[in-house]
Coordinates of C-alpha atoms in Angstrom, one line a residue:
X22 CA 0.0 0.0 0.0
X23 CA 2.8 2.4 0.9
X24 CA 4.6 1.7 -2.5
X25 CA 1.4 2.2 -4.4
X26 CA 0.7 5.6 -2.7
X27 CA 4.2 6.8 -3.3
X28 CA 4.2 5.7 -7.0
X29 CA 0.9 7.4 -7.5
X30 CA 2.1 10.7 -6.1
X31 CA 5.3 10.7 -8.1
X32 CA 3.5 9.8 -11.3
X33 CA 0.9 12.5 -10.9
X34 CA 3.6 15.2 -10.3
X35 CA 5.6 14.1 -13.3
X36 CA 2.4 14.6 -15.3
X37 CA 1.9 18.0 -13.7
X38 CA 5.3 19.2 -14.6
X39 CA 4.7 18.5 -18.3
X40 CA 1.3 20.3 -18.1
X41 CA 2.4 23.3 -15.9
X42 CA 1.1 25.9 -18.3
X43 CA -2.5 24.6 -17.7
X44 CA -2.3 24.4 -13.9
X45 CA -4.1 27.0 -11.7
X46 CA -1.6 27.8 -8.9
X47 CA -2.5 29.2 -5.6
X48 CA -1.8 29.4 -1.8
X49 CA -3.6 28.1 1.2
X50 CA -3.5 28.1 5.0
X51 CA -5.5 27.2 8.0
X52 CA -5.8 25.3 11.2
X53 CA -4.9 21.7 12.1
X54 CA -6.6 19.5 14.7
X55 CA -4.0 16.8 14.7
X56 CA -3.3 13.8 17.0
X57 CA -1.6 10.5 17.1
X58 CA -3.6 7.3 17.1
X59 CA -2.6 4.1 18.9
X60 CA -3.0 2.1 22.1
X61 CA -0.2 3.9 24.0
X62 CA -1.5 7.4 23.3
X63 CA -5.2 6.9 23.4
X64 CA -5.6 9.1 26.5
X65 CA -3.6 12.0 25.0
X66 CA -5.2 15.1 23.5
X67 CA -4.6 16.3 20.0
X68 CA -2.4 19.2 19.1
X69 CA -4.0 22.3 17.5
X70 CA -1.6 23.8 14.9
X71 CA -1.5 25.3 11.5
X72 CA -0.7 24.6 7.9
X73 CA 0.4 26.9 5.0
X74 CA 1.6 26.2 1.5
X75 CA 1.2 26.2 -2.3
X76 CA -1.4 24.4 -4.4
X77 CA -1.8 23.6 -8.1
X78 CA -5.0 22.3 -9.8
X79 CA -5.2 20.7 -13.2
X80 CA -8.7 20.2 -14.7
X81 CA -9.3 17.4 -17.2
X82 CA -12.9 18.6 -17.8
X83 CA -15.6 20.6 -16.1
X84 CA -16.2 18.1 -13.3
X85 CA -12.9 16.2 -12.7
X86 CA -9.4 17.5 -11.8
X87 CA -6.3 16.8 -9.8
X88 CA -4.8 19.0 -7.1
X89 CA -1.3 18.8 -5.8
X90 CA 0.0 20.7 -2.8
X91 CA 3.3 21.4 -0.9
X92 CA 2.3 22.3 2.7
X93 CA 4.1 23.0 5.9
X94 CA 2.0 21.3 8.7
X95 CA 2.4 21.3 12.5
X96 CA 1.1 18.1 14.0
X97 CA 1.6 15.9 17.1
X98 CA -0.1 15.6 20.4
X99 CA -0.2 17.0 24.0
X100 CA -1.3 15.7 27.4
X101 CA -1.7 17.1 30.9
X102 CA -1.2 14.9 33.9
X103 CA -0.8 15.3 37.6
X104 CA 2.5 14.0 38.8
X105 CA 3.5 14.2 42.5
X106 CA 0.8 16.8 43.1
X107 CA 1.9 19.0 40.2
X108 CA 0.4 19.5 36.7
X109 CA 2.7 18.4 34.0
X110 CA 2.0 19.4 30.4
X111 CA 3.7 17.4 27.7
X112 CA 3.7 18.4 24.0
X113 CA 5.0 16.3 21.2
X114 CA 5.7 18.5 18.2
X115 CA 5.9 16.8 14.8
X116 CA 6.2 19.2 11.8
X117 CA 6.0 18.0 8.2
X118 CA 6.3 19.1 4.7
X119 CA 3.2 17.3 3.3
X120 CA 2.6 16.6 -0.4
X121 CA -0.9 15.4 -1.0
X122 CA -2.3 14.6 -4.5
X123 CA -6.1 14.7 -4.5
X124 CA -8.7 13.8 -7.1
X125 CA -11.4 16.5 -7.2
X126 CA -14.9 15.6 -8.3
X127 CA -17.0 18.7 -8.8
X128 CA -20.7 18.5 -8.1
X129 CA -22.3 20.0 -11.3
X130 CA -21.8 23.7 -11.3
X131 CA -22.3 24.2 -7.6
X132 CA -18.7 25.0 -6.8
X133 CA -18.5 22.1 -4.3
X134 CA -16.1 19.3 -4.8
X135 CA -15.4 16.0 -3.1
X136 CA -11.6 15.5 -2.8
X137 CA -9.7 12.3 -2.1
X138 CA -6.2 10.9 -2.4
X139 CA -2.8 10.0 -0.9
X140 CA -0.2 12.1 0.8
X141 CA 3.5 11.8 1.6
X142 CA 5.0 13.7 4.5
X143 CA 8.6 14.6 5.1
X144 CA 9.5 15.2 8.7
X145 CA 11.3 18.5 9.3
X146 CA 11.0 18.8 13.1
X147 CA 10.6 16.3 16.0
X148 CA 10.5 18.0 19.5
X149 CA 9.3 16.9 22.9
X150 CA 8.5 19.6 25.5
X151 CA 7.5 19.4 29.2
X152 CA 6.0 22.5 30.7
X153 CA 7.2 24.6 27.8
X154 CA 10.8 23.4 28.0
X155 CA 12.5 21.4 25.3
X156 CA 13.6 17.9 26.5
X157 CA 16.7 16.5 24.9
X158 CA 15.4 13.1 24.2
X159 CA 15.8 11.1 21.0
X160 CA 12.3 9.9 20.0
X161 CA 13.4 9.2 16.4
X162 CA 10.2 9.7 14.5
X163 CA 10.2 8.2 11.0
X164 CA 11.3 10.7 8.3
X165 CA 8.6 9.6 5.9
X166 CA 4.9 9.5 6.7
X167 CA 2.2 8.2 4.4
X168 CA -1.5 8.9 4.7
X169 CA -4.7 8.9 2.8
X170 CA -8.0 10.8 3.1
X171 CA -10.3 13.4 1.7
X172 CA -12.9 15.9 2.3
X173 CA -15.1 18.6 0.9
X174 CA -14.1 21.9 -0.8
X175 CA -16.0 24.9 -2.1
X176 CA -14.6 27.2 -4.9
X177 CA -16.3 30.6 -5.2
X178 CA -17.6 31.2 -8.7
X179 CA -16.2 33.5 -11.3
X180 CA -17.8 37.0 -11.4
X181 CA -18.5 37.1 -7.6
X182 CA -16.7 39.4 -5.1
X183 CA -14.8 36.3 -3.7
X184 CA -13.7 34.9 -7.1
X185 CA -10.4 33.0 -6.6
X186 CA -11.0 32.1 -3.0
X187 CA -11.9 28.6 -1.8
X188 CA -12.5 26.9 1.5
X189 CA -12.1 23.2 2.4
X190 CA -12.2 20.7 5.2
X191 CA -10.1 17.5 5.0
X192 CA -9.3 14.5 7.2
X193 CA -6.1 12.5 6.6
X194 CA -5.5 9.1 8.2
X195 CA -2.0 7.8 8.6
X196 CA -0.9 4.6 6.9
X197 CA 2.7 4.3 8.3
X198 CA 4.0 4.0 11.9
X199 CA 5.4 7.3 13.2
X200 CA 7.7 5.6 15.7
X201 CA 8.5 2.3 14.1
X202 CA 11.6 1.4 16.1
X203 CA 10.8 3.3 19.4
X204 CA 10.3 1.2 22.5
X205 CA 8.4 4.0 24.3
X206 CA 5.5 4.1 21.8
X207 CA 5.6 0.7 20.1
X208 CA 4.8 -0.1 16.5
X209 CA 1.2 1.1 16.2
X210 CA 1.3 4.9 16.3
X211 CA -0.1 6.8 13.3
X212 CA -0.9 10.4 12.4
X213 CA -4.4 11.7 11.9
X214 CA -5.2 15.3 11.0
X215 CA -8.4 17.4 10.4
X216 CA -7.6 20.5 8.4
X217 CA -9.8 23.5 7.9
X218 CA -8.3 25.7 5.1
X219 CA -8.8 29.0 3.2
X220 CA -7.1 29.2 -0.2
X221 CA -6.7 31.5 -3.1
X222 CA -6.0 30.6 -6.8
X223 CA -4.3 33.1 -9.0

């Protein structure tokens, strides 16, 4: 499954490069409601973060297209526990450069689309903080993260005052272990992330 997802992403981007003159480029940003899923972190809270990046949409016809993105995304989890009578807040910060490739199915001329596809993430930061202080502990998150998901988007129509803008909600589910060789977490920890985004296409 991982090899299929990676091959699909690479293949679509190779096609996109050859058709760059027909791609509508844009920017996007928004809020993340991210967490890690697994038996050892089931009681932990998610981490609220942000994402920001670039987008490119290629339309095959009026109802079907592909959208690729390069997005910086802050993810991870946090927990608050009482230890020896004191509240201890722990935050695990996992930041990625995510590259999703989504099929977009537009619903007639409503402006709404259903989006779905795979995503590959490249780890750029892996930090563990206790009460706001960085802890020098090697957790060794995997440098590559694969996920799949989808959601709903709305593109404001041409001729309106909000032409070029779009909004979307997307949920991505991890396919690969975040801490494959870490004894603290085990082998069953995956990312999940709900994104609410505002974008603009040039």
